Short mmCIF file of C-alpha atoms in Angstrom, two decimals:
data_model
loop_
_atom_site.label_atom_id
_atom_site.label_comp_id
_atom_site.label_asym_id
_atom_site.label_seq_id
_atom_site.Cartn_x
_atom_site.Cartn_y
_atom_site.Cartn_z
CA UNK M 963 0.45 -0.04 0.40
CA UNK M 964 1.04 3.43 -1.54
CA UNK M 965 2.33 5.30 1.76
CA UNK M 966 0.97 8.63 2.13
CA UNK M 967 2.28 12.43 1.76
CA UNK M 968 -0.44 13.47 4.87
CA UNK M 969 -1.72 11.99 7.68
CA UNK M 970 -4.73 14.02 9.91
CA UNK M 971 -4.55 12.29 13.61
CA UNK M 972 -8.35 13.18 14.89
CA UNK M 973 -8.98 11.51 18.74
CA UNK M 974 -12.34 11.28 18.93
CA UNK M 975 -14.86 11.23 22.04
CA UNK M 976 -18.19 10.54 21.97
CA UNK M 977 -18.21 12.65 18.70
CA UNK M 978 -20.99 11.30 16.13
CA UNK M 979 -22.75 14.46 16.25
CA UNK M 980 -20.03 16.39 15.08
CA UNK M 981 -18.95 13.81 12.79
CA UNK M 982 -20.72 14.48 9.38
CA UNK M 983 -19.79 18.08 9.64
CA UNK M 984 -16.56 17.33 10.23
CA UNK M 985 -16.44 14.86 7.00
CA UNK M 986 -18.14 17.79 4.88
CA UNK M 987 -15.49 20.37 5.52
CA UNK M 988 -12.43 17.84 6.30
CA UNK M 989 -12.61 15.64 2.77
CA UNK M 990 -12.93 18.76 0.39
CA UNK M 991 -9.73 20.66 2.08
CA UNK M 992 -7.63 17.30 1.12
CA UNK M 993 -8.96 16.34 -1.95
CA UNK M 994 -7.60 19.32 -2.87
CA UNK M 995 -4.11 19.22 -2.15
CA UNK M 996 -3.51 16.41 -4.85
CA UNK M 997 -1.20 14.48 -2.84
CA UNK M 998 -1.61 10.71 -1.50
CA UNK M 999 -3.09 11.36 2.16
CA UNK M 1000 -4.66 9.37 4.68
CA UNK M 1001 -7.34 10.32 7.70
CA UNK M 1002 -6.17 8.39 11.11
CA UNK M 1003 -9.62 8.50 13.45
CA UNK M 1004 -8.66 8.23 17.13
CA UNK M 1005 -11.67 6.45 18.65
CA UNK M 1006 -10.59 6.98 22.30
CA UNK M 1007 -13.07 4.52 23.91
CA UNK M 1008 -16.05 6.35 23.09
CA UNK M 1009 -19.28 5.32 24.52
CA UNK M 1010 -21.57 6.99 21.37
CA UNK M 1011 -21.74 5.28 18.37
CA UNK M 1012 -18.86 7.21 16.67
CA UNK M 1013 -17.09 4.25 15.61
CA UNK M 1014 -20.10 2.64 14.20
CA UNK M 1015 -19.62 6.62 11.62
CA UNK M 1016 -16.57 6.23 10.91
CA UNK M 1017 -17.06 2.52 10.07
CA UNK M 1018 -20.24 3.80 7.58
CA UNK M 1019 -18.59 6.21 5.99
CA UNK M 1020 -15.52 4.64 5.32
CA UNK M 1021 -17.06 3.10 2.75
CA UNK M 1022 -17.10 5.96 0.97
CA UNK M 1023 -13.59 7.54 2.01
CA UNK M 1024 -11.17 5.08 1.48
CA UNK M 1025 -8.67 7.25 2.38
CA UNK M 1026 -10.48 6.85 6.20
CA UNK M 1027 -8.73 4.77 8.42
CA UNK M 1028 -10.30 3.42 12.13
CA UNK M 1029 -7.80 3.50 15.19
CA UNK M 1030 -9.86 1.58 17.92
CA UNK M 1031 -8.48 2.21 21.69
CA UNK M 1032 -9.83 -0.55 24.20
CA UNK M 1033 -10.66 1.85 26.69
CA UNK M 1034 -11.53 5.92 27.05
CA UNK M 1035 -7.19 6.45 27.60
CA UNK M 1036 -7.26 10.31 27.76
CA UNK M 1037 -7.30 13.32 24.77
CA UNK M 1038 -2.87 12.90 24.72
CA UNK M 1039 -3.04 8.56 25.04
CA UNK M 1040 -5.12 9.01 21.92
CA UNK M 1041 -2.73 11.78 19.76
CA UNK M 1042 -0.36 9.41 20.69
CA UNK M 1043 -1.94 5.75 19.77
CA UNK M 1044 -2.44 8.66 16.08
CA UNK M 1045 1.11 9.66 15.98
CA UNK M 1046 2.65 6.39 16.44
CA UNK M 1047 0.30 4.35 13.76
CA UNK M 1048 0.46 7.34 11.07
CA UNK M 1049 2.53 7.05 8.14
CA UNK M 1050 2.48 10.37 6.52
CA UNK M 1051 5.91 12.34 6.11
CA UNK M 1052 3.72 15.19 6.91
CA UNK M 1053 1.28 14.54 10.26
CA UNK M 1054 -1.01 16.88 10.99
CA UNK M 1055 -3.29 16.78 14.68
CA UNK M 1056 -6.38 18.41 14.53
CA UNK M 1057 -9.58 17.80 16.87
CA UNK M 1058 -13.02 17.18 15.69
CA UNK M 1059 -15.21 19.84 17.25
CA UNK M 1060 -13.65 22.22 14.26
CA UNK M 1061 -13.19 24.25 16.44
CA UNK M 1062 -9.75 24.43 14.43
CA UNK M 1063 -11.10 24.77 10.80
CA UNK M 1064 -9.71 22.54 8.49
CA UNK M 1065 -8.97 24.69 5.73
CA UNK M 1066 -6.11 25.78 7.36
CA UNK M 1067 -4.47 22.66 6.55
CA UNK M 1068 -3.63 23.90 3.38
CA UNK M 1069 -1.57 26.89 4.69
CA UNK M 1070 -0.11 24.97 7.55
CA UNK M 1071 1.47 22.10 4.77
CA UNK M 1072 2.62 24.78 2.21
CA UNK M 1073 4.34 26.50 4.90
CA UNK M 1074 6.28 23.97 6.13
CA UNK M 1075 6.91 22.32 2.69
CA UNK M 1076 8.56 26.00 1.36
CA UNK M 1077 10.16 26.75 4.19
CA UNK M 1078 11.22 23.43 5.15
CA UNK M 1079 9.55 23.36 8.72
CA UNK M 1080 9.66 20.32 11.22
CA UNK M 1081 6.17 22.06 13.39
CA UNK M 1082 3.89 24.22 12.23
CA UNK M 1083 1.67 25.50 15.25
CA UNK M 1084 -1.89 26.54 14.77
CA UNK M 1085 -2.18 29.78 16.67
CA UNK M 1086 -5.16 30.63 18.42
CA UNK M 1087 -5.55 34.71 16.91
CA UNK M 1088 -9.20 35.60 17.84
CA UNK M 1089 -10.93 33.59 20.54
CA UNK M 1090 -13.93 34.86 20.85
CA UNK M 1091 -16.07 32.28 20.70
CA UNK M 1092 -14.53 30.81 24.27
CA UNK M 1093 -16.12 32.03 27.69
CA UNK M 1094 -14.17 35.09 28.93
CA UNK M 1095 -13.53 32.56 31.91
CA UNK M 1096 -11.77 30.35 29.50
CA UNK M 1097 -9.90 32.62 27.78
CA UNK M 1098 -8.29 34.17 30.96
CA UNK M 1099 -7.40 30.27 32.17
CA UNK M 1100 -6.03 29.58 29.12
CA UNK M 1101 -4.03 32.26 29.03
CA UNK M 1102 -2.79 31.90 32.48
CA UNK M 1103 -1.57 28.15 31.30
CA UNK M 1104 -0.38 29.96 28.06
CA UNK M 1105 2.31 32.13 30.07
CA UNK M 1106 2.80 29.30 33.30
CA UNK M 1107 3.43 27.06 30.50
CA UNK M 1108 6.53 30.13 28.73
CA UNK M 1109 7.71 29.91 32.22
CA UNK M 1110 8.85 26.28 32.16
CA UNK M 1111 10.07 25.84 28.65
CA UNK M 1112 10.75 28.77 27.40
CA UNK M 1113 9.47 31.56 24.27
CA UNK M 1114 9.24 28.15 21.95
CA UNK M 1115 6.31 27.84 23.55
CA UNK M 1116 3.07 30.54 21.11
CA UNK M 1117 1.22 32.15 23.22
CA UNK M 1118 -2.34 30.35 21.57
CA UNK M 1119 -0.80 27.20 20.45
CA UNK M 1120 -2.32 23.78 21.23
CA UNK M 1121 -3.15 20.42 19.43
CA UNK M 1122 -3.77 22.03 16.19
CA UNK M 1123 -0.34 21.18 14.54
CA UNK M 1124 1.96 19.63 11.83
CA UNK M 1125 5.20 17.52 12.52
CA UNK M 1126 7.39 16.50 10.04
CA UNK M 1127 7.67 12.67 10.12
CA UNK M 1128 11.52 13.42 12.07
CA UNK M 1129 9.47 14.74 14.72
CA UNK M 1130 7.11 12.60 14.65
CA UNK M 1131 9.99 9.70 14.91
CA UNK M 1132 11.63 11.87 17.47
CA UNK M 1133 8.15 11.95 19.64
CA UNK M 1134 8.02 7.62 19.42
CA UNK M 1135 12.56 7.76 21.15
CA UNK M 1136 11.43 10.09 23.99
CA UNK M 1137 10.02 7.38 27.33
CA UNK M 1138 7.25 9.38 27.81
CA UNK M 1139 4.86 7.47 29.83
CA UNK M 1140 2.32 10.64 30.10
CA UNK M 1141 3.15 13.01 27.32
CA UNK M 1142 2.65 16.37 26.76
CA UNK M 1143 2.67 17.57 23.17
CA UNK M 1144 2.43 21.59 24.00
CA UNK M 1145 5.43 21.77 26.31
CA UNK M 1146 7.02 18.35 24.06
CA UNK M 1147 7.19 19.30 20.65
CA UNK M 1148 8.36 22.74 21.45
CA UNK M 1149 10.87 21.77 24.10
CA UNK M 1150 12.47 19.75 21.43
CA UNK M 1151 13.72 23.05 19.78
CA UNK M 1152 13.07 21.41 15.39
CA UNK M 1153 12.87 24.59 12.90
CA UNK M 1154 9.10 26.11 13.76
CA UNK M 1155 6.76 28.56 12.31
CA UNK M 1156 3.32 29.87 12.70
CA UNK M 1157 -0.25 30.21 11.00
CA UNK M 1158 -2.71 32.00 13.03
CA UNK M 1159 -6.71 31.48 12.77
CA UNK M 1160 -9.52 32.38 14.12
CA UNK M 1161 -11.29 30.06 16.91
CA UNK M 1162 -14.70 28.77 16.35
CA UNK M 1163 -17.50 27.69 17.91
CA UNK M 1164 -17.70 24.28 18.90
CA UNK M 1165 -19.83 23.00 15.38
CA UNK M 1166 -22.07 20.42 18.09
CA UNK M 1167 -21.79 18.23 20.81
CA UNK M 1168 -20.17 18.81 24.20
CA UNK M 1169 -16.64 20.26 25.41
CA UNK M 1170 -14.17 17.15 26.69
CA UNK M 1171 -11.88 19.87 27.92
CA UNK M 1172 -13.98 20.94 31.44
CA UNK M 1173 -12.23 22.76 34.34
CA UNK M 1174 -11.33 19.21 35.55
CA UNK M 1175 -9.29 18.10 32.81
CA UNK M 1176 -7.80 21.66 32.69
CA UNK M 1177 -6.70 21.59 36.25
CA UNK M 1178 -5.07 17.71 35.19
CA UNK M 1179 -3.22 19.05 32.01
CA UNK M 1180 -2.09 21.76 34.06
CA UNK M 1181 -0.74 19.56 36.47
CA UNK M 1182 0.98 17.15 34.27
CA UNK M 1183 2.54 19.73 32.75
CA UNK M 1184 3.92 21.47 35.42
CA UNK M 1185 5.16 18.11 37.21
CA UNK M 1186 6.58 16.87 34.19
CA UNK M 1187 8.98 19.25 32.93
CA UNK M 1188 9.86 20.63 36.20
CA UNK M 1189 11.05 20.23 39.80
CA UNK M 1190 10.39 23.74 40.78
CA UNK M 1191 6.59 23.01 43.15
CA UNK M 1192 9.35 20.71 45.86
CA UNK M 1193 12.02 24.00 45.97
CA UNK M 1194 8.21 25.43 46.97
CA UNK M 1195 8.37 22.99 49.85
CA UNK M 1196 12.15 24.72 50.53
CA UNK M 1197 10.29 28.01 50.46
CA UNK M 1198 7.61 27.10 52.70
CA UNK M 1199 10.12 25.71 55.09
CA UNK M 1200 12.10 29.13 55.03
CA UNK M 1201 9.03 31.23 55.75
CA UNK M 1202 7.87 28.83 58.15
CA UNK M 1203 11.33 29.13 60.42
CA UNK M 1204 10.85 32.69 59.82
CA UNK M 1205 7.58 32.67 61.41
CA UNK M 1206 9.06 30.20 64.47
CA UNK M 1207 11.46 32.89 65.38
CA UNK M 1208 8.87 36.13 65.16
CA UNK M 1209 6.48 33.67 67.45
CA UNK M 1210 9.07 33.22 69.52
CA UNK M 1211 9.98 36.20 70.49
CA UNK M 1212 6.37 37.41 70.81
CA UNK M 1213 6.29 34.06 73.58
CA UNK M 1214 9.93 35.26 75.77
CA UNK M 1215 8.08 38.77 75.40
CA UNK M 1216 5.08 38.09 77.13
CA UNK M 1217 6.90 35.06 78.92
CA UNK M 1218 8.85 38.08 80.62
CA UNK M 1219 5.69 40.25 80.93
CA UNK M 1220 3.41 37.72 82.47
CA UNK M 1221 1.20 37.16 79.94
CA UNK M 1222 1.33 34.14 78.98
CA UNK M 1223 -1.96 33.11 78.37
CA UNK M 1224 -2.80 35.40 75.27
CA UNK M 1225 -0.06 33.75 73.65
CA UNK M 1226 -2.30 31.35 72.21
CA UNK M 1227 -3.46 32.51 69.60
CA UNK M 1228 -0.03 32.52 68.61
CA UNK M 1229 0.66 29.62 68.96
CA UNK M 1230 -2.25 27.82 67.14
CA UNK M 1231 -1.19 30.14 64.23
CA UNK M 1232 2.14 28.95 64.38
CA UNK M 1233 1.03 24.70 64.68
CA UNK M 1234 -1.41 25.14 61.47
CA UNK M 1235 0.67 27.15 59.27
CA UNK M 1236 3.82 24.78 60.40
CA UNK M 1237 1.02 22.04 59.29
CA UNK M 1238 0.24 23.52 55.82
CA UNK M 1239 3.70 23.43 54.65
CA UNK M 1240 4.27 19.93 55.95
CA UNK M 1241 1.04 18.34 54.12
CA UNK M 1242 1.85 20.75 50.98
CA UNK M 1243 5.26 19.27 50.35
CA UNK M 1244 4.39 16.02 51.19
CA UNK M 1245 1.51 16.55 49.17
CA UNK M 1246 4.07 17.47 46.38
CA UNK M 1247 6.54 14.66 47.23
CA UNK M 1248 4.21 12.14 46.82
CA UNK M 1249 2.92 13.21 43.28
CA UNK M 1250 6.40 13.08 42.32
CA UNK M 1251 6.75 9.53 43.67
CA UNK M 1252 4.02 8.07 42.35
CA UNK M 1253 4.54 10.16 38.55
CA UNK M 1254 8.49 7.71 39.39
CA UNK M 1255 6.43 4.80 40.75
CA UNK M 1256 4.37 4.66 36.99
CA UNK M 1257 7.94 4.77 35.32
CA UNK M 1258 8.84 1.67 36.54
CA UNK M 1259 6.31 0.40 35.76
CA UNK M 1260 6.06 1.06 31.99
CA UNK M 1261 2.83 0.87 31.60
CA UNK M 1262 0.94 1.74 28.07
CA UNK M 1263 -0.73 4.99 28.08
CA UNK M 1264 -3.42 3.00 25.49
CA UNK M 1265 -4.26 -0.57 24.13
CA UNK M 1266 -5.04 -0.28 19.94
CA UNK M 1267 -8.01 -2.48 19.77
CA UNK M 1268 -8.60 -2.15 16.26
CA UNK M 1269 -6.57 -0.47 13.41
CA UNK M 1270 -8.93 -0.72 9.62
CA UNK M 1271 -5.96 -0.29 7.81
CA UNK M 1272 -4.19 -3.79 9.21
CA UNK M 1273 -7.33 -5.25 8.70
CA UNK M 1274 -7.30 -4.76 4.75
CA UNK M 1275 -3.45 -5.46 4.72
CA UNK M 1276 -4.07 -9.34 6.43
CA UNK M 1277 -7.01 -9.51 4.17
CA UNK M 1278 -4.69 -8.25 1.09
CA UNK M 1279 -2.02 -10.78 2.78
CA UNK M 1280 -4.15 -13.73 2.98
CA UNK M 1281 -6.49 -13.30 0.06
CA UNK M 1282 -5.19 -16.81 -2.47
CA UNK M 1283 -3.33 -15.41 -5.44
CA UNK M 1284 -4.59 -16.39 -9.36
CA UNK M 1285 -2.32 -19.55 -9.71
CA UNK M 1286 -1.05 -19.75 -13.84
CA UNK M 1287 -1.70 -23.13 -15.56
CA UNK M 1288 0.47 -25.15 -16.26
CA UNK M 1289 0.79 -26.83 -19.68
CA UNK M 1290 1.30 -30.44 -18.12
CA UNK M 1291 -2.14 -29.91 -16.72
CA UNK M 1292 -4.23 -30.24 -19.76
CA UNK M 1293 -6.75 -32.16 -19.98
CA UNK M 1294 -6.34 -35.92 -21.77
CA UNK M 1295 -9.10 -36.52 -24.94
CA UNK M 1296 -11.30 -38.96 -23.19
CA UNK M 1297 -10.29 -42.63 -24.77
CA UNK M 1298 -13.81 -42.45 -25.57
CA UNK M 1299 -13.38 -39.77 -28.35
CA UNK M 1300 -9.93 -41.37 -29.62
CA UNK M 1301 -11.67 -44.67 -30.39
CA UNK M 1302 -14.71 -42.53 -31.80
CA UNK M 1303 -12.70 -41.00 -34.56
CA UNK M 1304 -10.23 -44.18 -35.17
CA UNK M 1305 -13.54 -46.16 -36.07
CA UNK M 1306 -14.85 -42.78 -38.26
CA UNK M 1307 -11.77 -43.59 -40.08
CA UNK M 1308 -11.83 -46.79 -40.77
CA UNK M 1309 -15.66 -46.60 -42.36
CA UNK M 1310 -14.95 -43.62 -45.03
CA UNK M 1311 -11.53 -45.04 -45.89
CA UNK M 1312 -13.62 -48.43 -47.03
#
């Protein structure tokens, strides 16, 4: 089977409502490229008819490919499955909700090919379709992440990006158990460019990134890339020690003044403050130890239950090929026919 020039990886979780709209916008864009392509739809353990609808669409769209995970493994794990199974020289990752316009793929691919770039970020220039709260928290997230990985991470760049095959291979070599591609991709430092677009409203369905998942993404991003939270315990310990010195001075003054009982409030506050510092430090330490434990286990972040491309290749491999006829296997004339001809010749000579 021919290797496609472009792969488009789309993680999907309960996206049955948006699939027809996605196909109606994405397919004309890819067909108009004039290059071989594939669309890798990764079903992240959907509980609706997402996989069934993709299977039906595949009957009319042979470039569409379905990869089904055995369970819901998360957005980043679904991206990992799609990246690892993609075959194109360039790979675009995009969500199914159409907030990132598929029409931008043409511009991203042209920029990567013309300037020989390994990364082209889709940067959200206008997020007016998002709520004020989401815009504020997203801006805070990106500024915090830029403090961690540096200015190589563009503001407003999500998971809509184009990667070269060399970039995908580099990502596969990283021993990350829970990769956060928003940080890993700029951290590698490959040549990159940007395409600015206007973020649209979600075409259908509900958001798959509520506040809880955004918080989890932030925690994963911080802990995966920096040990700075552990240093927070040191500073809390320093402030705790200063608070103890101040409290000790107050206790001594109260002792010499004969007013020991009123100092009970200050002592209680110091004890509570130190207890809070200890709990915070233990929590941070436990989080890092937990990540070390996961790394030692080395469990894969996802399990693929089905890949339509593999199924097609297996059927082609096991289908019997027509054999060329062997001249030695030509049918022999029946003896009765030969005898009949012989008798006919005898009669004619008589």
